[in-house]
mmCIF file with all atom_site columns, C-alpha atoms in Angstrom:
data_model
loop_
_atom_site.group_PDB
_atom_site.id
_atom_site.type_symbol
_atom_site.label_atom_id
_atom_site.label_alt_id
_atom_site.label_comp_id
_atom_site.label_asym_id
_atom_site.label_entity_id
_atom_site.label_seq_id
_atom_site.pdbx_PDB_ins_code
_atom_site.Cartn_x
_atom_site.Cartn_y
_atom_site.Cartn_z
_atom_site.occupancy
_atom_site.B_iso_or_equiv
_atom_site.pdbx_formal_charge
_atom_site.auth_seq_id
_atom_site.auth_comp_id
_atom_site.auth_asym_id
_atom_site.auth_atom_id
_atom_site.pdbx_PDB_model_num
ATOM 1   C CA . MET R 1 1   ? 5.482   -32.927 60.934 1.00 63.00 ? 1   MET R CA 1
ATOM 2   C CA . LEU R 1 2   ? 8.868   -32.433 59.298 1.00 68.00 ? 2   LEU R CA 1
ATOM 3   C CA . PHE R 1 3   ? 11.069  -35.380 59.036 1.00 75.00 ? 3   PHE R CA 1
ATOM 4   C CA . THR R 1 4   ? 7.852   -38.460 60.776 1.00 86.00 ? 4   THR R CA 1
ATOM 5   C CA . LYS R 1 5   ? 6.512   -40.447 59.186 1.00 91.00 ? 5   LYS R CA 1
ATOM 6   C CA . PRO R 1 6   ? 3.423   -42.656 60.409 1.00 91.00 ? 6   PRO R CA 1
ATOM 7   C CA . MET R 1 7   ? 4.294   -46.221 62.025 1.00 91.00 ? 7   MET R CA 1
ATOM 8   C CA . LYS R 1 8   ? 1.221   -48.726 60.844 1.00 91.00 ? 8   LYS R CA 1
ATOM 9   C CA . ARG R 1 9   ? 1.878   -52.189 61.568 1.00 93.00 ? 9   ARG R CA 1
ATOM 10  C CA . ASN R 1 10  ? 1.361   -54.391 64.101 1.00 93.00 ? 10  ASN R CA 1
ATOM 11  C CA . ALA R 1 11  ? 4.761   -56.093 64.120 1.00 92.00 ? 11  ALA R CA 1
ATOM 12  C CA . ASP R 1 12  ? 6.349   -52.575 64.823 1.00 91.00 ? 12  ASP R CA 1
ATOM 13  C CA . PHE R 1 13  ? 4.311   -51.256 67.461 1.00 91.00 ? 13  PHE R CA 1
ATOM 14  C CA . GLN R 1 14  ? 4.909   -55.206 69.779 1.00 92.00 ? 14  GLN R CA 1
ATOM 15  C CA . ARG R 1 15  ? 8.750   -54.991 69.054 1.00 90.00 ? 15  ARG R CA 1
ATOM 16  C CA . LEU R 1 16  ? 8.520   -51.222 70.249 1.00 89.00 ? 16  LEU R CA 1
ATOM 17  C CA . TYR R 1 17  ? 6.499   -53.211 73.674 1.00 90.00 ? 17  TYR R CA 1
ATOM 18  C CA . ARG R 1 18  ? 9.201   -55.854 74.203 1.00 91.00 ? 18  ARG R CA 1
ATOM 19  C CA . SER R 1 19  ? 12.718  -54.326 73.519 1.00 87.00 ? 19  SER R CA 1
ATOM 20  C CA . GLY R 1 20  ? 12.275  -50.058 73.503 1.00 86.00 ? 20  GLY R CA 1
ATOM 21  C CA . ALA R 1 21  ? 13.425  -48.292 76.018 1.00 87.00 ? 21  ALA R CA 1
ATOM 22  C CA . PHE R 1 22  ? 10.345  -46.405 77.529 1.00 87.00 ? 22  PHE R CA 1
ATOM 23  C CA . CYS R 1 23  ? 9.831   -43.415 80.241 1.00 87.00 ? 23  CYS R CA 1
ATOM 24  C CA . SER R 1 24  ? 6.700   -42.342 81.990 1.00 87.00 ? 24  SER R CA 1
ATOM 25  C CA . LEU R 1 25  ? 4.964   -38.242 80.595 1.00 86.00 ? 25  LEU R CA 1
ATOM 26  C CA . GLY R 1 26  ? 2.084   -38.858 83.873 1.00 84.00 ? 26  GLY R CA 1
ATOM 27  C CA . GLY R 1 27  ? -0.860  -38.979 81.040 1.00 86.00 ? 27  GLY R CA 1
ATOM 28  C CA . ALA R 1 28  ? 1.157   -41.325 78.208 1.00 89.00 ? 28  ALA R CA 1
ATOM 29  C CA . LEU R 1 29  ? 4.032   -43.586 77.672 1.00 90.00 ? 29  LEU R CA 1
ATOM 30  C CA . LEU R 1 30  ? 6.993   -43.350 75.472 1.00 91.00 ? 30  LEU R CA 1
ATOM 31  C CA . TYR R 1 31  ? 8.623   -46.085 73.368 1.00 92.00 ? 31  TYR R CA 1
ATOM 32  C CA . ALA R 1 32  ? 11.482  -45.632 72.061 1.00 91.00 ? 32  ALA R CA 1
ATOM 33  C CA . LYS R 1 33  ? 13.359  -47.862 69.775 1.00 90.00 ? 33  LYS R CA 1
ATOM 34  C CA . PRO R 1 34  ? 16.686  -46.479 67.649 1.00 90.00 ? 34  PRO R CA 1
ATOM 35  C CA . ASN R 1 35  ? 15.382  -47.520 62.929 1.00 89.00 ? 35  ASN R CA 1
ATOM 36  C CA . GLN R 1 36  ? 18.119  -47.083 59.717 1.00 86.00 ? 36  GLN R CA 1
ATOM 37  C CA . LEU R 1 37  ? 15.959  -45.216 58.324 1.00 88.00 ? 37  LEU R CA 1
ATOM 38  C CA . PRO R 1 38  ? 16.328  -41.601 57.835 1.00 89.00 ? 38  PRO R CA 1
ATOM 39  C CA . CYS R 1 39  ? 13.263  -40.551 59.161 1.00 90.00 ? 39  CYS R CA 1
ATOM 40  C CA . ASN R 1 40  ? 11.716  -40.603 62.803 1.00 91.00 ? 40  ASN R CA 1
ATOM 41  C CA . ARG R 1 41  ? 8.231   -43.132 62.610 1.00 93.00 ? 41  ARG R CA 1
ATOM 42  C CA . LEU R 1 42  ? 5.511   -42.015 65.160 1.00 94.00 ? 42  LEU R CA 1
ATOM 43  C CA . GLY R 1 43  ? 2.788   -44.835 66.213 1.00 95.00 ? 43  GLY R CA 1
ATOM 44  C CA . ILE R 1 44  ? -0.238  -43.495 69.029 1.00 94.00 ? 44  ILE R CA 1
ATOM 45  C CA . THR R 1 45  ? -2.288  -45.248 70.817 1.00 94.00 ? 45  THR R CA 1
ATOM 46  C CA . ALA R 1 46  ? -5.059  -45.305 72.550 1.00 92.00 ? 46  ALA R CA 1
ATOM 47  C CA . GLY R 1 47  ? -6.987  -48.482 74.256 1.00 91.00 ? 47  GLY R CA 1
ATOM 48  C CA . LYS R 1 48  ? -10.236 -48.458 76.041 1.00 92.00 ? 48  LYS R CA 1
ATOM 49  C CA . LYS R 1 49  ? -9.163  -47.896 79.332 1.00 92.00 ? 49  LYS R CA 1
ATOM 50  C CA . VAL R 1 50  ? -8.710  -44.099 78.689 1.00 90.00 ? 50  VAL R CA 1
ATOM 51  C CA . GLY R 1 51  ? -12.668 -43.759 77.158 1.00 89.00 ? 51  GLY R CA 1
ATOM 52  C CA . ASN R 1 52  ? -15.180 -43.766 75.025 1.00 92.00 ? 52  ASN R CA 1
ATOM 53  C CA . ALA R 1 53  ? -13.987 -42.881 70.823 1.00 93.00 ? 53  ALA R CA 1
ATOM 54  C CA . VAL R 1 54  ? -14.242 -38.801 71.476 1.00 92.00 ? 54  VAL R CA 1
ATOM 55  C CA . MET R 1 55  ? -12.230 -39.293 75.013 1.00 90.00 ? 55  MET R CA 1
ATOM 56  C CA . ARG R 1 56  ? -9.778  -41.780 72.623 1.00 92.00 ? 56  ARG R CA 1
ATOM 57  C CA . ASN R 1 57  ? -9.834  -38.912 69.661 1.00 92.00 ? 57  ASN R CA 1
ATOM 58  C CA . ARG R 1 58  ? -9.058  -35.886 72.311 1.00 90.00 ? 58  ARG R CA 1
ATOM 59  C CA . ALA R 1 59  ? -6.268  -38.306 73.692 1.00 90.00 ? 59  ALA R CA 1
ATOM 60  C CA . LYS R 1 60  ? -4.761  -38.230 69.620 1.00 92.00 ? 60  LYS R CA 1
ATOM 61  C CA . ARG R 1 61  ? -4.794  -35.511 69.393 1.00 91.00 ? 61  ARG R CA 1
ATOM 62  C CA . ILE R 1 62  ? -3.636  -33.713 72.192 1.00 90.00 ? 62  ILE R CA 1
ATOM 63  C CA . ILE R 1 63  ? -0.028  -36.649 71.609 1.00 90.00 ? 63  ILE R CA 1
ATOM 64  C CA . ARG R 1 64  ? -0.160  -35.594 68.013 1.00 91.00 ? 64  ARG R CA 1
ATOM 65  C CA . ALA R 1 65  ? 0.631   -32.334 68.975 1.00 90.00 ? 65  ALA R CA 1
ATOM 66  C CA . ALA R 1 66  ? 2.828   -32.477 71.293 1.00 89.00 ? 66  ALA R CA 1
ATOM 67  C CA . TYR R 1 67  ? 5.219   -34.912 69.615 1.00 90.00 ? 67  TYR R CA 1
ATOM 68  C CA . THR R 1 68  ? 5.166   -31.857 66.482 1.00 91.00 ? 68  THR R CA 1
ATOM 69  C CA . ALA R 1 69  ? 5.567   -29.034 69.303 1.00 90.00 ? 69  ALA R CA 1
ATOM 70  C CA . ALA R 1 70  ? 8.424   -30.886 70.243 1.00 88.00 ? 70  ALA R CA 1
ATOM 71  C CA . GLU R 1 71  ? 9.474   -32.070 66.648 1.00 90.00 ? 71  GLU R CA 1
ATOM 72  C CA . PRO R 1 72  ? 12.315  -29.989 66.118 1.00 88.00 ? 72  PRO R CA 1
ATOM 73  C CA . MET R 1 73  ? 14.435  -30.858 68.494 1.00 89.00 ? 73  MET R CA 1
ATOM 74  C CA . LEU R 1 74  ? 13.898  -34.460 68.069 1.00 88.00 ? 74  LEU R CA 1
ATOM 75  C CA . PRO R 1 75  ? 17.187  -37.027 66.990 1.00 88.00 ? 75  PRO R CA 1
ATOM 76  C CA . VAL R 1 76  ? 15.597  -38.405 63.184 1.00 89.00 ? 76  VAL R CA 1
ATOM 77  C CA . GLY R 1 77  ? 15.897  -41.857 63.275 1.00 88.00 ? 77  GLY R CA 1
ATOM 78  C CA . MET R 1 78  ? 14.242  -42.798 65.780 1.00 90.00 ? 78  MET R CA 1
ATOM 79  C CA . ASP R 1 79  ? 11.401  -45.294 66.163 1.00 92.00 ? 79  ASP R CA 1
ATOM 80  C CA . ILE R 1 80  ? 8.802   -43.961 68.742 1.00 91.00 ? 80  ILE R CA 1
ATOM 81  C CA . VAL R 1 81  ? 4.980   -45.309 70.127 1.00 94.00 ? 81  VAL R CA 1
ATOM 82  C CA . ILE R 1 82  ? 3.214   -42.723 72.250 1.00 93.00 ? 82  ILE R CA 1
ATOM 83  C CA . VAL R 1 83  ? 0.832   -44.522 74.609 1.00 93.00 ? 83  VAL R CA 1
ATOM 84  C CA . ALA R 1 84  ? -2.041  -42.463 75.842 1.00 91.00 ? 84  ALA R CA 1
ATOM 85  C CA . ARG R 1 85  ? -3.482  -43.243 79.785 1.00 89.00 ? 85  ARG R CA 1
ATOM 86  C CA . ASN R 1 86  ? -6.496  -42.769 81.246 1.00 87.00 ? 86  ASN R CA 1
ATOM 87  C CA . THR R 1 87  ? -6.056  -39.722 82.597 1.00 84.00 ? 87  THR R CA 1
ATOM 88  C CA . LEU R 1 88  ? -4.976  -37.773 79.715 1.00 80.00 ? 88  LEU R CA 1
ATOM 89  C CA . PRO R 1 89  ? -7.891  -36.135 78.987 1.00 75.00 ? 89  PRO R CA 1
ATOM 90  C CA . GLN R 1 90  ? -8.654  -35.376 81.651 1.00 80.00 ? 90  GLN R CA 1
ATOM 91  C CA . GLN R 1 91  ? -5.552  -33.907 81.610 1.00 79.00 ? 91  GLN R CA 1
ATOM 92  C CA . ASN R 1 92  ? -4.495  -30.345 80.309 1.00 83.00 ? 92  ASN R CA 1
ATOM 93  C CA . ALA R 1 93  ? -3.228  -30.498 77.217 1.00 84.00 ? 93  ALA R CA 1
ATOM 94  C CA . SER R 1 94  ? -0.418  -27.800 78.100 1.00 86.00 ? 94  SER R CA 1
ATOM 95  C CA . ILE R 1 95  ? 0.456   -30.134 80.164 1.00 85.00 ? 95  ILE R CA 1
ATOM 96  C CA . LEU R 1 96  ? 1.975   -32.856 78.272 1.00 85.00 ? 96  LEU R CA 1
ATOM 97  C CA . ILE R 1 97  ? 3.246   -30.441 75.891 1.00 87.00 ? 97  ILE R CA 1
ATOM 98  C CA . GLU R 1 98  ? 5.032   -29.649 78.238 1.00 88.00 ? 98  GLU R CA 1
ATOM 99  C CA . ARG R 1 99  ? 6.557   -32.902 79.903 1.00 86.00 ? 99  ARG R CA 1
ATOM 100 C CA . PHE R 1 100 ? 7.213   -34.265 76.354 1.00 86.00 ? 100 PHE R CA 1
ATOM 101 C CA . CYS R 1 101 ? 8.831   -31.090 75.368 1.00 87.00 ? 101 CYS R CA 1
ATOM 102 C CA . ASN R 1 102 ? 10.618  -31.520 78.819 1.00 86.00 ? 102 ASN R CA 1
ATOM 103 C CA . ARG R 1 103 ? 11.207  -35.825 79.894 1.00 86.00 ? 103 ARG R CA 1
ATOM 104 C CA . GLY R 1 104 ? 11.281  -37.092 76.397 1.00 86.00 ? 104 GLY R CA 1
ATOM 105 C CA . VAL R 1 105 ? 12.660  -35.242 74.706 1.00 87.00 ? 105 VAL R CA 1
ATOM 106 C CA . GLN R 1 106 ? 15.628  -35.593 76.989 1.00 86.00 ? 106 GLN R CA 1
ATOM 107 C CA . HIS R 1 107 ? 14.702  -39.389 77.136 1.00 86.00 ? 107 HIS R CA 1
ATOM 108 C CA . LEU R 1 108 ? 14.996  -39.440 72.878 1.00 87.00 ? 108 LEU R CA 1
ATOM 109 C CA . GLN R 1 109 ? 17.765  -37.851 72.908 1.00 85.00 ? 109 GLN R CA 1
ATOM 110 C CA . ASP R 1 110 ? 19.722  -41.058 75.663 1.00 86.00 ? 110 ASP R CA 1
ATOM 111 C CA . VAL R 1 111 ? 18.843  -43.631 73.057 1.00 85.00 ? 111 VAL R CA 1
ATOM 112 C CA . SER R 1 112 ? 19.735  -42.268 70.740 1.00 82.00 ? 112 SER R CA 1
ATOM 113 C CA . SER R 1 113 ? 23.013  -41.776 71.943 1.00 81.00 ? 113 SER R CA 1
ATOM 114 C CA . GLY R 1 114 ? 22.922  -44.787 73.661 1.00 79.00 ? 114 GLY R CA 1
ATOM 115 C CA . LYS R 1 115 ? 22.416  -43.508 76.373 1.00 78.00 ? 115 LYS R CA 1
ATOM 116 C CA . ILE R 1 116 ? 19.686  -46.190 77.890 1.00 74.00 ? 116 ILE R CA 1
ATOM 117 C CA . PRO R 1 117 ? 19.742  -49.652 76.731 1.00 72.00 ? 117 PRO R CA 1
ATOM 118 C CA . CYS R 1 118 ? 16.548  -50.663 74.339 1.00 66.00 ? 118 CYS R CA 1
ATOM 119 C CA . GLN R 1 119 ? 15.915  -53.655 76.832 1.00 64.00 ? 119 GLN R CA 1
ATOM 120 C CA . ASN R 1 120 ? 12.529  -53.046 78.466 1.00 56.00 ? 120 ASN R CA 1
ATOM 121 C CA . PRO R 1 121 ? 13.749  -54.971 82.474 1.00 53.00 ? 121 PRO R CA 1
ATOM 122 C CA . ARG R 1 122 ? 10.299  -55.705 82.809 1.00 54.00 ? 122 ARG R CA 1
ATOM 123 C CA . GLN R 1 123 ? 10.414  -58.484 80.500 1.00 50.00 ? 123 GLN R CA 1
ATOM 124 C CA . GLN R 1 124 ? 14.690  -59.583 81.560 1.00 49.00 ? 124 GLN R CA 1
ATOM 125 C CA . LYS R 1 125 ? 12.645  -61.138 85.211 1.00 49.00 ? 125 LYS R CA 1
ATOM 126 C CA . GLY R 1 126 ? 12.420  -65.331 84.008 1.00 48.00 ? 126 GLY R CA 1
ATOM 127 C CA . ASN R 1 127 ? 8.744   -67.050 84.116 1.00 48.00 ? 127 ASN R CA 1
ATOM 128 C CA . GLN R 1 128 ? 8.308   -67.659 87.809 1.00 48.00 ? 128 GLN R CA 1
ATOM 129 C CA . LYS R 1 129 ? 6.880   -71.154 86.638 1.00 48.00 ? 129 LYS R CA 1
ATOM 130 C CA . LYS R 1 130 ? 9.521   -72.211 84.521 1.00 50.00 ? 130 LYS R CA 1
ATOM 131 C CA . ASP R 1 131 ? 12.760  -71.660 87.477 1.00 50.00 ? 131 ASP R CA 1
ATOM 132 C CA . SER R 1 132 ? 10.559  -72.630 90.765 1.00 49.00 ? 132 SER R CA 1
ATOM 133 C CA . PRO R 1 133 ? 11.576  -75.928 90.877 1.00 53.00 ? 133 PRO R CA 1
ATOM 134 C CA . ARG R 1 134 ? 8.660   -78.522 90.101 1.00 56.00 ? 134 ARG R CA 1
ATOM 135 C CA . LYS R 1 135 ? 6.800   -81.648 92.684 1.00 58.00 ? 135 LYS R CA 1
ATOM 136 C CA . PRO R 1 136 ? 8.624   -85.357 91.526 1.00 56.00 ? 136 PRO R CA 1
ATOM 137 C CA . GLN R 1 137 ? 5.605   -87.296 90.259 1.00 63.00 ? 137 GLN R CA 1
ATOM 138 C CA . ASN R 1 138 ? 4.425   -89.989 91.512 1.00 64.00 ? 138 ASN R CA 1
ATOM 139 C CA . PRO R 1 139 ? 3.248   -92.487 88.735 1.00 63.00 ? 139 PRO R CA 1
ATOM 140 C CA . ALA R 1 140 ? 2.660   -95.354 91.144 1.00 65.00 ? 140 ALA R CA 1
ATOM 141 C CA . GLY R 1 141 ? -0.732  -93.197 91.567 1.00 58.00 ? 141 GLY R CA 1
ATOM 142 C CA . GLU R 1 142 ? -0.530  -93.442 95.606 1.00 54.00 ? 142 GLU R CA 1
#
């Protein structure tokens, strides 16, 4: 990977989950946000829902192959996290590579140019419990 360094800190992953722009690639989710570095930083995750260790490692290898195939087309200066979904190990690797080269690259270029804002819409909704009116409490205990 020419212009890419690994992302290892949990805080970096959490920052992208909270405020990164995301895109579905079918068997994986892509989170992205511009950084101020002269290189990309890539993080790959595969949770236990993906399967046992063999399946998780296969999913990560497929994601790494898709990223390597698309890397020459990617903008430089991005933080990228790709999360494997539980359907990824059953898919053909060429499907994810094709989706990443088309949809993923376009998404990263849009985020890099500012066409897509880096705010996760799921986090913008207010907490329903805080927004709802409270029942008045009766201090007398009646």
